[in-house]
Amino acid sequence: MVSFKDQCIMVTGSSRGIGAAIAQYLSTLGARVAITYSSSKDSAERVFQELEGSGHLLLQMNVTQSKSVKEAFDKFMNHFGSLSALVNNAGVTKDGLLLRMKDEDFHSVLATNLFGCFYCSREAAKYMIKERKGSIINISSVVAQIGNPGQANYVASKAGIEGLTRSMANELAGRNIRVNAVAPGFIQTDMTEKLNEKQVHAITDRVPLKKLGTPQDVAETVAFLLNAKYITGQVISVNGGLAFR
Ligand SMILES: NC(=O)c1ccc[n+]([C@@H]2O[C@H](COP(=O)([O-])OP(=O)(O)OC[C@H]3O[C@@H](n4cnc5c(N)ncnc54)[C@H](O)[C@@H]3O)[C@@H](O)[C@H]2O)c1
């Protein structure tokens, strides 16, 4: 099994869901991780308590504010002294049909998903360039490739993340920093727990593998990419075949 011993990894938005699963899995592989949350401190503390090993860090960080991001990275470096990898996972949705979508709903989704990814990556790159190594993983979505009615803001943010991934990969490759994205499809999280059997069936019927993915499926792909030394600038789909139907 791959070991992440001696690696210090920041996972944004890891107070629940996919981010929590990524942080938890990386801790079982030996990494020391920073759990970050924007407002849900209780939930973040629960995830933090359940991490394997010791020496982890719990941080408050609002990814929409570059000042908050800078302060969180300063605390990360004071605690760990080194940054091996960043997983840009924090994300939100504010769905609505195009003609009814409010300016603030478009702005706020772009602010969290795309600007947040940019602010954190820029801050991480500053430290990684000094260390001449590092890896950044951005969490996109299957909808970046196929679009989705009612999600113009979310889809635009995720398509932006994929462009940002390729651009940063080109720019930072010379400094031995790799940048990749993971694009999940329908993943079993708190959100899908609320769906009834009929709704779940309607979703899984569209998926060639005929089931929802799990946060662990995404976490394992993140771990694979963190360890894949000759892969950069790629978007890896974790969607049960959905995008290729
Ligand atoms: N669940 C799915 O089916 C699915 C599918 C494709 C992509 N994704 C992506 O995976 C990622 C995680 O999704 P999830 O389902 O676990 O979502 P979630 O809502 O359960 O968790 C999102 C996390 O982001 C954090 N966050 C939100 N706004 C923030 C901000 N301004 N600053 C810092 N943190 C903030 C939240 O506190 C939370 O920890 C997101 O980027 C999402 O777009 C999810």
PDB file of C-alpha atoms and ligand atoms in Angstrom:
ATOM      1  CA  MET A   1       0.000   0.000   0.000  1.00  0.00           C
ATOM      2  CA  VAL A   2       1.151   3.556  -0.756  1.00  0.00           C
ATOM      3  CA  SER A   3       2.472   5.478   2.239  1.00  0.00           C
ATOM      4  CA  PHE A   4       2.037   9.205   2.781  1.00  0.00           C
ATOM      5  CA  LYS A   5       4.212   9.203   5.890  1.00  0.00           C
ATOM      6  CA  ASP A   6       5.957  12.578   6.389  1.00  0.00           C
ATOM      7  CA  GLN A   7       3.494  14.275   4.030  1.00  0.00           C
ATOM      8  CA  CYS A   8       1.512  17.299   5.213  1.00  0.00           C
ATOM      9  CA  ILE A   9      -1.692  17.835   3.263  1.00  0.00           C
ATOM     10  CA  MET A  10      -4.324  20.591   3.305  1.00  0.00           C
ATOM     11  CA  VAL A  11      -7.863  19.456   2.391  1.00  0.00           C
ATOM     12  CA  THR A  12     -10.295  22.367   2.015  1.00  0.00           C
ATOM     13  CA  GLY A  13     -13.941  21.936   3.039  1.00  0.00           C
ATOM     14  CA  SER A  14     -13.196  18.741   4.968  1.00  0.00           C
ATOM     15  CA  SER A  15     -15.787  19.160   7.723  1.00  0.00           C
ATOM     16  CA  ARG A  16     -18.063  16.597   6.015  1.00  0.00           C
ATOM     17  CA  GLY A  17     -18.825  14.646   2.846  1.00  0.00           C
ATOM     18  CA  ILE A  18     -16.157  13.999   0.241  1.00  0.00           C
ATOM     19  CA  GLY A  19     -13.564  16.297   1.861  1.00  0.00           C
ATOM     20  CA  ALA A  20     -13.879  14.464   5.185  1.00  0.00           C
ATOM     21  CA  ALA A  21     -13.468  11.099   3.423  1.00  0.00           C
ATOM     22  CA  ILE A  22     -10.350  12.333   1.598  1.00  0.00           C
ATOM     23  CA  ALA A  23      -8.755  13.633   4.809  1.00  0.00           C
ATOM     24  CA  GLN A  24      -9.665  10.476   6.726  1.00  0.00           C
ATOM     25  CA  TYR A  25      -8.295   8.154   4.025  1.00  0.00           C
ATOM     26  CA  LEU A  26      -5.033  10.107   3.660  1.00  0.00           C
ATOM     27  CA  SER A  27      -4.576   9.915   7.445  1.00  0.00           C
ATOM     28  CA  THR A  28      -4.922   6.112   7.310  1.00  0.00           C
ATOM     29  CA  LEU A  29      -2.106   6.139   4.729  1.00  0.00           C
ATOM     30  CA  GLY A  30       0.147   8.021   7.144  1.00  0.00           C
ATOM     31  CA  ALA A  31      -0.337  11.651   6.099  1.00  0.00           C
ATOM     32  CA  ARG A  32      -0.728  14.501   8.544  1.00  0.00           C
ATOM     33  CA  VAL A  33      -3.687  16.549   7.380  1.00  0.00           C
ATOM     34  CA  ALA A  34      -5.301  19.920   7.974  1.00  0.00           C
ATOM     35  CA  ILE A  35      -9.073  19.697   8.290  1.00  0.00           C
ATOM     36  CA  THR A  36     -10.582  23.013   7.232  1.00  0.00           C
ATOM     37  CA  TYR A  37     -14.089  24.335   7.720  1.00  0.00           C
ATOM     38  CA  SER A  38     -15.810  27.633   7.003  1.00  0.00           C
ATOM     39  CA  SER A  39     -18.603  27.657   9.620  1.00  0.00           C
ATOM     40  CA  SER A  40     -19.434  24.072  10.705  1.00  0.00           C
ATOM     41  CA  LYS A  41     -16.931  23.803  13.571  1.00  0.00           C
ATOM     42  CA  ASP A  42     -18.711  20.948  15.415  1.00  0.00           C
ATOM     43  CA  SER A  43     -18.760  18.721  12.396  1.00  0.00           C
ATOM     44  CA  ALA A  44     -15.111  19.557  11.597  1.00  0.00           C
ATOM     45  CA  GLU A  45     -14.119  18.676  15.165  1.00  0.00           C
ATOM     46  CA  ARG A  46     -15.817  15.270  14.834  1.00  0.00           C
ATOM     47  CA  VAL A  47     -13.897  14.546  11.617  1.00  0.00           C
ATOM     48  CA  PHE A  48     -10.690  15.762  13.269  1.00  0.00           C
ATOM     49  CA  GLN A  49     -11.161  13.422  16.266  1.00  0.00           C
ATOM     50  CA  GLU A  50     -11.620  10.435  13.953  1.00  0.00           C
ATOM     51  CA  LEU A  51      -8.378  10.907  11.986  1.00  0.00           C
ATOM     52  CA  GLU A  52      -5.773   8.155  12.226  1.00  0.00           C
ATOM     53  CA  GLY A  53      -2.431   9.027  13.804  1.00  0.00           C
ATOM     54  CA  SER A  54      -1.459  12.309  15.430  1.00  0.00           C
ATOM     55  CA  GLY A  55      -0.154  15.798  14.678  1.00  0.00           C
ATOM     56  CA  HIS A  56      -3.103  16.876  12.522  1.00  0.00           C
ATOM     57  CA  LEU A  57      -4.472  20.428  12.415  1.00  0.00           C
ATOM     58  CA  LEU A  58      -7.956  21.952  12.514  1.00  0.00           C
ATOM     59  CA  LEU A  59      -8.310  25.285  10.688  1.00  0.00           C
ATOM     60  CA  GLN A  60     -11.059  27.793  10.038  1.00  0.00           C
ATOM     61  CA  MET A  61     -10.827  29.158   6.489  1.00  0.00           C
ATOM     62  CA  ASN A  62     -13.289  30.879   4.183  1.00  0.00           C
ATOM     63  CA  VAL A  63     -11.987  30.167   0.680  1.00  0.00           C
ATOM     64  CA  THR A  64     -13.887  33.131  -0.812  1.00  0.00           C
ATOM     65  CA  GLN A  65     -11.629  35.542   1.121  1.00  0.00           C
ATOM     66  CA  SER A  66      -7.976  35.676   0.051  1.00  0.00           C
ATOM     67  CA  LYS A  67      -7.054  37.147   3.472  1.00  0.00           C
ATOM     68  CA  SER A  68      -8.620  34.197   5.298  1.00  0.00           C
ATOM     69  CA  VAL A  69      -6.834  31.788   2.924  1.00  0.00           C
ATOM     70  CA  LYS A  70      -3.471  33.460   3.530  1.00  0.00           C
ATOM     71  CA  GLU A  71      -3.942  33.337   7.327  1.00  0.00           C
ATOM     72  CA  ALA A  72      -4.872  29.633   7.198  1.00  0.00           C
ATOM     73  CA  PHE A  73      -1.805  28.755   5.102  1.00  0.00           C
ATOM     74  CA  ASP A  74       0.412  30.761   7.497  1.00  0.00           C
ATOM     75  CA  LYS A  75      -0.974  28.681  10.401  1.00  0.00           C
ATOM     76  CA  PHE A  76      -0.505  25.483   8.378  1.00  0.00           C
ATOM     77  CA  MET A  77       3.170  26.320   7.731  1.00  0.00           C
ATOM     78  CA  ASN A  78       3.749  27.314  11.379  1.00  0.00           C
ATOM     79  CA  HIS A  79       2.344  23.940  12.466  1.00  0.00           C
ATOM     80  CA  PHE A  80       3.824  21.578   9.854  1.00  0.00           C
ATOM     81  CA  GLY A  81       6.760  23.553   8.412  1.00  0.00           C
ATOM     82  CA  SER A  82       6.115  22.076   4.968  1.00  0.00           C
ATOM     83  CA  LEU A  83       3.248  21.671   2.479  1.00  0.00           C
ATOM     84  CA  SER A  84       3.287  18.451   0.421  1.00  0.00           C
ATOM     85  CA  ALA A  85      -0.138  18.720  -1.200  1.00  0.00           C
ATOM     86  CA  LEU A  86      -3.353  20.710  -1.426  1.00  0.00           C
ATOM     87  CA  VAL A  87      -6.781  19.242  -2.187  1.00  0.00           C
ATOM     88  CA  ASN A  88      -9.203  21.965  -3.323  1.00  0.00           C
ATOM     89  CA  ASN A  89     -12.480  20.316  -2.331  1.00  0.00           C
ATOM     90  CA  ALA A  90     -14.617  23.152  -0.849  1.00  0.00           C
ATOM     91  CA  GLY A  91     -17.658  23.690  -3.026  1.00  0.00           C
ATOM     92  CA  VAL A  92     -21.268  24.882  -3.013  1.00  0.00           C
ATOM     93  CA  THR A  93     -24.322  24.760  -5.254  1.00  0.00           C
ATOM     94  CA  LYS A  94     -27.072  27.356  -5.677  1.00  0.00           C
ATOM     95  CA  ASP A  95     -29.206  25.875  -8.403  1.00  0.00           C
ATOM     96  CA  GLY A  96     -31.776  27.699 -10.495  1.00  0.00           C
ATOM     97  CA  LEU A  97     -32.892  28.023 -14.073  1.00  0.00           C
ATOM     98  CA  LEU A  98     -30.910  30.566 -16.093  1.00  0.00           C
ATOM     99  CA  LEU A  99     -33.634  33.199 -16.456  1.00  0.00           C
ATOM    100  CA  ARG A 100     -34.395  33.101 -12.728  1.00  0.00           C
ATOM    101  CA  MET A 101     -30.819  32.954 -11.510  1.00  0.00           C
ATOM    102  CA  LYS A 102     -29.925  35.963  -9.373  1.00  0.00           C
ATOM    103  CA  ASP A 103     -26.620  37.829  -9.824  1.00  0.00           C
ATOM    104  CA  GLU A 104     -25.588  36.922  -6.270  1.00  0.00           C
ATOM    105  CA  ASP A 105     -26.245  33.203  -6.860  1.00  0.00           C
ATOM    106  CA  PHE A 106     -23.907  33.220  -9.853  1.00  0.00           C
ATOM    107  CA  HIS A 107     -21.285  35.302  -8.019  1.00  0.00           C
ATOM    108  CA  SER A 108     -21.313  33.288  -4.794  1.00  0.00           C
ATOM    109  CA  VAL A 109     -20.900  29.895  -6.481  1.00  0.00           C
ATOM    110  CA  LEU A 110     -18.026  31.218  -8.605  1.00  0.00           C
ATOM    111  CA  ALA A 111     -16.539  32.871  -5.478  1.00  0.00           C
ATOM    112  CA  THR A 112     -16.399  29.595  -3.529  1.00  0.00           C
ATOM    113  CA  ASN A 113     -15.707  27.035  -6.225  1.00  0.00           C
ATOM    114  CA  LEU A 114     -13.468  28.873  -8.696  1.00  0.00           C
ATOM    115  CA  PHE A 115     -12.002  31.872  -6.854  1.00  0.00           C
ATOM    116  CA  GLY A 116     -11.515  29.683  -3.757  1.00  0.00           C
ATOM    117  CA  CYS A 117      -9.566  27.168  -5.836  1.00  0.00           C
ATOM    118  CA  PHE A 118      -7.458  29.996  -7.291  1.00  0.00           C
ATOM    119  CA  TYR A 119      -6.728  31.677  -3.917  1.00  0.00           C
ATOM    120  CA  CYS A 120      -5.729  28.391  -2.242  1.00  0.00           C
ATOM    121  CA  SER A 121      -3.646  27.193  -5.202  1.00  0.00           C
ATOM    122  CA  ARG A 122      -1.798  30.521  -5.447  1.00  0.00           C
ATOM    123  CA  GLU A 123      -1.006  30.419  -1.741  1.00  0.00           C
ATOM    124  CA  ALA A 124       0.074  26.754  -1.892  1.00  0.00           C
ATOM    125  CA  ALA A 125       2.247  27.337  -4.971  1.00  0.00           C
ATOM    126  CA  LYS A 126       4.150  30.050  -3.110  1.00  0.00           C
ATOM    127  CA  TYR A 127       5.387  27.463  -0.587  1.00  0.00           C
ATOM    128  CA  MET A 128       5.682  24.552  -3.047  1.00  0.00           C
ATOM    129  CA  ILE A 129       7.881  26.604  -5.410  1.00  0.00           C
ATOM    130  CA  LYS A 130      10.333  27.165  -2.533  1.00  0.00           C
ATOM    131  CA  GLU A 131      10.346  23.406  -1.805  1.00  0.00           C
ATOM    132  CA  ARG A 132      10.557  22.611  -5.560  1.00  0.00           C
ATOM    133  CA  LYS A 133       7.904  19.921  -5.203  1.00  0.00           C
ATOM    134  CA  GLY A 134       4.209  19.522  -4.544  1.00  0.00           C
ATOM    135  CA  SER A 135       0.880  18.321  -5.816  1.00  0.00           C
ATOM    136  CA  ILE A 136      -2.482  20.065  -6.161  1.00  0.00           C
ATOM    137  CA  ILE A 137      -5.741  18.188  -6.716  1.00  0.00           C
ATOM    138  CA  ASN A 138      -8.874  20.135  -7.645  1.00  0.00           C
ATOM    139  CA  ILE A 139     -12.319  18.588  -7.201  1.00  0.00           C
ATOM    140  CA  SER A 140     -14.384  19.266 -10.316  1.00  0.00           C
ATOM    141  CA  SER A 141     -17.601  17.486 -11.350  1.00  0.00           C
ATOM    142  CA  VAL A 142     -18.922  15.382 -14.214  1.00  0.00           C
ATOM    143  CA  VAL A 143     -21.199  18.308 -15.116  1.00  0.00           C
ATOM    144  CA  ALA A 144     -18.178  20.357 -16.205  1.00  0.00           C
ATOM    145  CA  GLN A 145     -18.014  18.060 -19.241  1.00  0.00           C
ATOM    146  CA  ILE A 146     -21.689  17.407 -19.936  1.00  0.00           C
ATOM    147  CA  GLY A 147     -23.499  20.495 -18.555  1.00  0.00           C
ATOM    148  CA  ASN A 148     -26.642  20.375 -16.421  1.00  0.00           C
ATOM    149  CA  PRO A 149     -29.925  22.285 -16.609  1.00  0.00           C
ATOM    150  CA  GLY A 150     -30.403  24.539 -13.579  1.00  0.00           C
ATOM    151  CA  GLN A 151     -26.705  24.601 -12.729  1.00  0.00           C
ATOM    152  CA  ALA A 152     -25.196  27.237 -15.058  1.00  0.00           C
ATOM    153  CA  ASN A 153     -23.271  28.803 -12.159  1.00  0.00           C
ATOM    154  CA  TYR A 154     -21.981  25.480 -10.779  1.00  0.00           C
ATOM    155  CA  VAL A 155     -21.086  24.069 -14.214  1.00  0.00           C
ATOM    156  CA  ALA A 156     -19.268  27.290 -15.183  1.00  0.00           C
ATOM    157  CA  SER A 157     -17.298  27.148 -11.915  1.00  0.00           C
ATOM    158  CA  LYS A 158     -16.290  23.509 -12.435  1.00  0.00           C
ATOM    159  CA  ALA A 159     -15.393  24.037 -16.116  1.00  0.00           C
ATOM    160  CA  GLY A 160     -13.293  26.988 -14.905  1.00  0.00           C
ATOM    161  CA  ILE A 161     -11.562  24.706 -12.406  1.00  0.00           C
ATOM    162  CA  GLU A 162     -10.633  22.281 -15.192  1.00  0.00           C
ATOM    163  CA  GLY A 163      -9.123  25.125 -17.281  1.00  0.00           C
ATOM    164  CA  LEU A 164      -7.322  26.436 -14.209  1.00  0.00           C
ATOM    165  CA  THR A 165      -5.966  22.919 -13.571  1.00  0.00           C
ATOM    166  CA  ARG A 166      -4.446  22.631 -17.063  1.00  0.00           C
ATOM    167  CA  SER A 167      -3.025  26.139 -16.946  1.00  0.00           C
ATOM    168  CA  MET A 168      -1.458  25.755 -13.499  1.00  0.00           C
ATOM    169  CA  ALA A 169      -0.081  22.337 -14.503  1.00  0.00           C
ATOM    170  CA  ASN A 170       1.736  23.936 -17.441  1.00  0.00           C
ATOM    171  CA  GLU A 171       2.975  26.862 -15.423  1.00  0.00           C
ATOM    172  CA  LEU A 172       4.196  24.903 -12.387  1.00  0.00           C
ATOM    173  CA  ALA A 173       5.575  21.742 -14.036  1.00  0.00           C
ATOM    174  CA  GLY A 174       9.053  23.294 -14.305  1.00  0.00           C
ATOM    175  CA  ARG A 175       9.052  23.637 -10.506  1.00  0.00           C
ATOM    176  CA  ASN A 176       8.188  19.953 -10.022  1.00  0.00           C
ATOM    177  CA  ILE A 177       4.617  20.751  -8.967  1.00  0.00           C
ATOM    178  CA  ARG A 178       1.829  18.628 -10.457  1.00  0.00           C
ATOM    179  CA  VAL A 179      -1.770  19.817 -10.791  1.00  0.00           C
ATOM    180  CA  ASN A 180      -4.664  17.464 -11.570  1.00  0.00           C
ATOM    181  CA  ALA A 181      -8.430  17.358 -11.130  1.00  0.00           C
ATOM    182  CA  VAL A 182     -10.888  14.672 -10.077  1.00  0.00           C
ATOM    183  CA  ALA A 183     -14.390  14.900 -11.558  1.00  0.00           C
ATOM    184  CA  PRO A 184     -16.918  12.898  -9.493  1.00  0.00           C
ATOM    185  CA  GLY A 185     -20.317  11.898 -10.824  1.00  0.00           C
ATOM    186  CA  PHE A 186     -23.214  11.099  -8.459  1.00  0.00           C
ATOM    187  CA  ILE A 187     -21.659  10.415  -5.062  1.00  0.00           C
ATOM    188  CA  GLN A 188     -23.459   9.103  -1.982  1.00  0.00           C
ATOM    189  CA  THR A 189     -23.332  12.013   0.492  1.00  0.00           C
ATOM    190  CA  ASP A 190     -25.736  13.721   2.932  1.00  0.00           C
ATOM    191  CA  MET A 191     -27.472  15.167  -0.119  1.00  0.00           C
ATOM    192  CA  THR A 192     -28.237  11.790  -1.735  1.00  0.00           C
ATOM    193  CA  GLU A 193     -29.246  10.293   1.672  1.00  0.00           C
ATOM    194  CA  LYS A 194     -32.336  12.510   1.477  1.00  0.00           C
ATOM    195  CA  LEU A 195     -33.472  11.094  -1.885  1.00  0.00           C
ATOM    196  CA  ASN A 196     -36.214   8.463  -1.940  1.00  0.00           C
ATOM    197  CA  GLU A 197     -35.812   5.069  -3.616  1.00  0.00           C
ATOM    198  CA  LYS A 198     -37.481   6.238  -6.833  1.00  0.00           C
ATOM    199  CA  GLN A 199     -35.179   9.256  -7.138  1.00  0.00           C
ATOM    200  CA  VAL A 200     -32.083   7.133  -6.493  1.00  0.00           C
ATOM    201  CA  HIS A 201     -33.264   4.659  -9.125  1.00  0.00           C
ATOM    202  CA  ALA A 202     -33.744   7.481 -11.668  1.00  0.00           C
ATOM    203  CA  ILE A 203     -30.155   8.578 -11.050  1.00  0.00           C
ATOM    204  CA  THR A 204     -28.537   5.149 -11.054  1.00  0.00           C
ATOM    205  CA  ASP A 205     -30.428   4.233 -14.215  1.00  0.00           C
ATOM    206  CA  ARG A 206     -28.373   6.900 -16.036  1.00  0.00           C
ATOM    207  CA  VAL A 207     -25.096   5.469 -14.733  1.00  0.00           C
ATOM    208  CA  PRO A 208     -23.608   2.580 -16.763  1.00  0.00           C
ATOM    209  CA  LEU A 209     -22.264   0.921 -13.567  1.00  0.00           C
ATOM    210  CA  LYS A 210     -25.824   1.198 -12.110  1.00  0.00           C
ATOM    211  CA  LYS A 211     -24.876   2.518  -8.697  1.00  0.00           C
ATOM    212  CA  LEU A 212     -23.884   5.723  -6.919  1.00  0.00           C
ATOM    213  CA  GLY A 213     -20.217   6.366  -6.179  1.00  0.00           C
ATOM    214  CA  THR A 214     -18.956   6.705  -2.614  1.00  0.00           C
ATOM    215  CA  PRO A 215     -16.771   9.404  -1.013  1.00  0.00           C
ATOM    216  CA  GLN A 216     -14.194   6.622  -0.582  1.00  0.00           C
ATOM    217  CA  ASP A 217     -14.109   6.123  -4.392  1.00  0.00           C
ATOM    218  CA  VAL A 218     -13.150   9.794  -4.739  1.00  0.00           C
ATOM    219  CA  ALA A 219     -10.655   9.618  -1.847  1.00  0.00           C
ATOM    220  CA  GLU A 220      -8.862   6.647  -3.431  1.00  0.00           C
ATOM    221  CA  THR A 221      -8.570   8.497  -6.754  1.00  0.00           C
ATOM    222  CA  VAL A 222      -7.120  11.537  -4.969  1.00  0.00           C
ATOM    223  CA  ALA A 223      -4.562   9.291  -3.245  1.00  0.00           C
ATOM    224  CA  PHE A 224      -3.705   7.673  -6.599  1.00  0.00           C
ATOM    225  CA  LEU A 225      -3.093  11.068  -8.230  1.00  0.00           C
ATOM    226  CA  LEU A 226      -1.055  12.345  -5.291  1.00  0.00           C
ATOM    227  CA  ASN A 227       1.245   9.377  -5.819  1.00  0.00           C
ATOM    228  CA  ALA A 228       1.265   9.371  -9.650  1.00  0.00           C
ATOM    229  CA  LYS A 229       4.552  11.138 -10.267  1.00  0.00           C
ATOM    230  CA  TYR A 230       4.259  11.378 -14.084  1.00  0.00           C
ATOM    231  CA  ILE A 231       0.644  12.583 -14.293  1.00  0.00           C
ATOM    232  CA  THR A 232      -0.115  16.295 -14.504  1.00  0.00           C
ATOM    233  CA  GLY A 233      -2.743  18.511 -16.146  1.00  0.00           C
ATOM    234  CA  GLN A 234      -5.322  15.704 -16.202  1.00  0.00           C
ATOM    235  CA  VAL A 235      -8.960  15.425 -15.202  1.00  0.00           C
ATOM    236  CA  ILE A 236      -9.801  11.941 -13.899  1.00  0.00           C
ATOM    237  CA  SER A 237     -13.496  11.010 -13.927  1.00  0.00           C
ATOM    238  CA  VAL A 238     -15.017   9.009 -11.046  1.00  0.00           C
ATOM    239  CA  ASN A 239     -18.526   8.684 -12.406  1.00  0.00           C
ATOM    240  CA  GLY A 240     -19.422   5.050 -13.122  1.00  0.00           C
ATOM    241  CA  GLY A 241     -19.178   5.770 -16.856  1.00  0.00           C
ATOM    242  CA  LEU A 242     -21.822   8.508 -16.828  1.00  0.00           C
ATOM    243  CA  ALA A 243     -20.075  11.012 -19.106  1.00  0.00           C
ATOM    244  CA  PHE A 244     -19.507   8.499 -21.890  1.00  0.00           C
ATOM    245  CA  ARG A 245     -23.012   7.256 -22.359  1.00  0.00           C
TER     246      ARG A 245
HETATM  247  N1  LIG B   1     -21.622  14.994  -3.797  1.00  0.00           N
HETATM  248  C1  LIG B   1     -21.535  14.821  -5.093  1.00  0.00           C
HETATM  249  O1  LIG B   1     -22.278  14.030  -5.680  1.00  0.00           O
HETATM  250  C2  LIG B   1     -20.502  15.594  -5.894  1.00  0.00           C
HETATM  251  C3  LIG B   1     -20.405  15.347  -7.269  1.00  0.00           C
HETATM  252  C4  LIG B   1     -19.460  16.030  -8.016  1.00  0.00           C
HETATM  253  C5  LIG B   1     -18.615  16.946  -7.403  1.00  0.00           C
HETATM  254  N2  LIG B   1     -18.731  17.187  -6.078  1.00  0.00           N
HETATM  255  C6  LIG B   1     -17.808  18.173  -5.488  1.00  0.00           C
HETATM  256  O2  LIG B   1     -17.129  17.583  -4.395  1.00  0.00           O
HETATM  257  C7  LIG B   1     -16.834  18.574  -3.415  1.00  0.00           C
HETATM  258  C8  LIG B   1     -17.393  18.144  -2.067  1.00  0.00           C
HETATM  259  O3  LIG B   1     -18.778  17.908  -2.211  1.00  0.00           O
HETATM  260  P1  LIG B   1     -19.702  17.320  -1.034  1.00  0.00           P
HETATM  261  O4  LIG B   1     -20.832  16.642  -1.683  1.00  0.00           O
HETATM  262  O5  LIG B   1     -18.864  16.617  -0.054  1.00  0.00           O
HETATM  263  O6  LIG B   1     -20.267  18.713  -0.440  1.00  0.00           O
HETATM  264  P2  LIG B   1     -20.639  19.149   1.036  1.00  0.00           P
HETATM  265  O7  LIG B   1     -21.619  20.258   0.909  1.00  0.00           O
HETATM  266  O8  LIG B   1     -21.006  17.974   1.883  1.00  0.00           O
HETATM  267  O9  LIG B   1     -19.249  19.715   1.581  1.00  0.00           O
HETATM  268  C9  LIG B   1     -18.707  20.916   1.066  1.00  0.00           C
HETATM  269  C10 LIG B   1     -17.609  21.400   1.989  1.00  0.00           C
HETATM  270  O10 LIG B   1     -17.160  22.683   1.502  1.00  0.00           O
HETATM  271  C11 LIG B   1     -17.130  23.586   2.603  1.00  0.00           C
HETATM  272  N3  LIG B   1     -17.319  24.978   2.164  1.00  0.00           N
HETATM  273  C12 LIG B   1     -18.414  25.534   1.578  1.00  0.00           C
HETATM  274  N4  LIG B   1     -18.212  26.855   1.389  1.00  0.00           N
HETATM  275  C13 LIG B   1     -16.961  27.134   1.856  1.00  0.00           C
HETATM  276  C14 LIG B   1     -16.176  28.309   1.952  1.00  0.00           C
HETATM  277  N5  LIG B   1     -16.631  29.513   1.517  1.00  0.00           N
HETATM  278  N6  LIG B   1     -14.942  28.227   2.492  1.00  0.00           N
HETATM  279  C15 LIG B   1     -14.460  27.042   2.949  1.00  0.00           C
HETATM  280  N7  LIG B   1     -15.153  25.886   2.893  1.00  0.00           N
HETATM  281  C16 LIG B   1     -16.387  25.948   2.353  1.00  0.00           C
HETATM  282  C17 LIG B   1     -18.251  23.116   3.526  1.00  0.00           C
HETATM  283  O11 LIG B   1     -18.071  23.623   4.836  1.00  0.00           O
HETATM  284  C18 LIG B   1     -18.087  21.610   3.434  1.00  0.00           C
HETATM  285  O12 LIG B   1     -17.088  21.163   4.326  1.00  0.00           O
HETATM  286  C19 LIG B   1     -17.438  19.876  -3.939  1.00  0.00           C
HETATM  287  O13 LIG B   1     -16.435  20.612  -4.610  1.00  0.00           O
HETATM  288  C20 LIG B   1     -18.489  19.398  -4.908  1.00  0.00           C
HETATM  289  O14 LIG B   1     -18.764  20.358  -5.895  1.00  0.00           O
HETATM  290  C21 LIG B   1     -19.667  16.540  -5.304  1.00  0.00           C
END
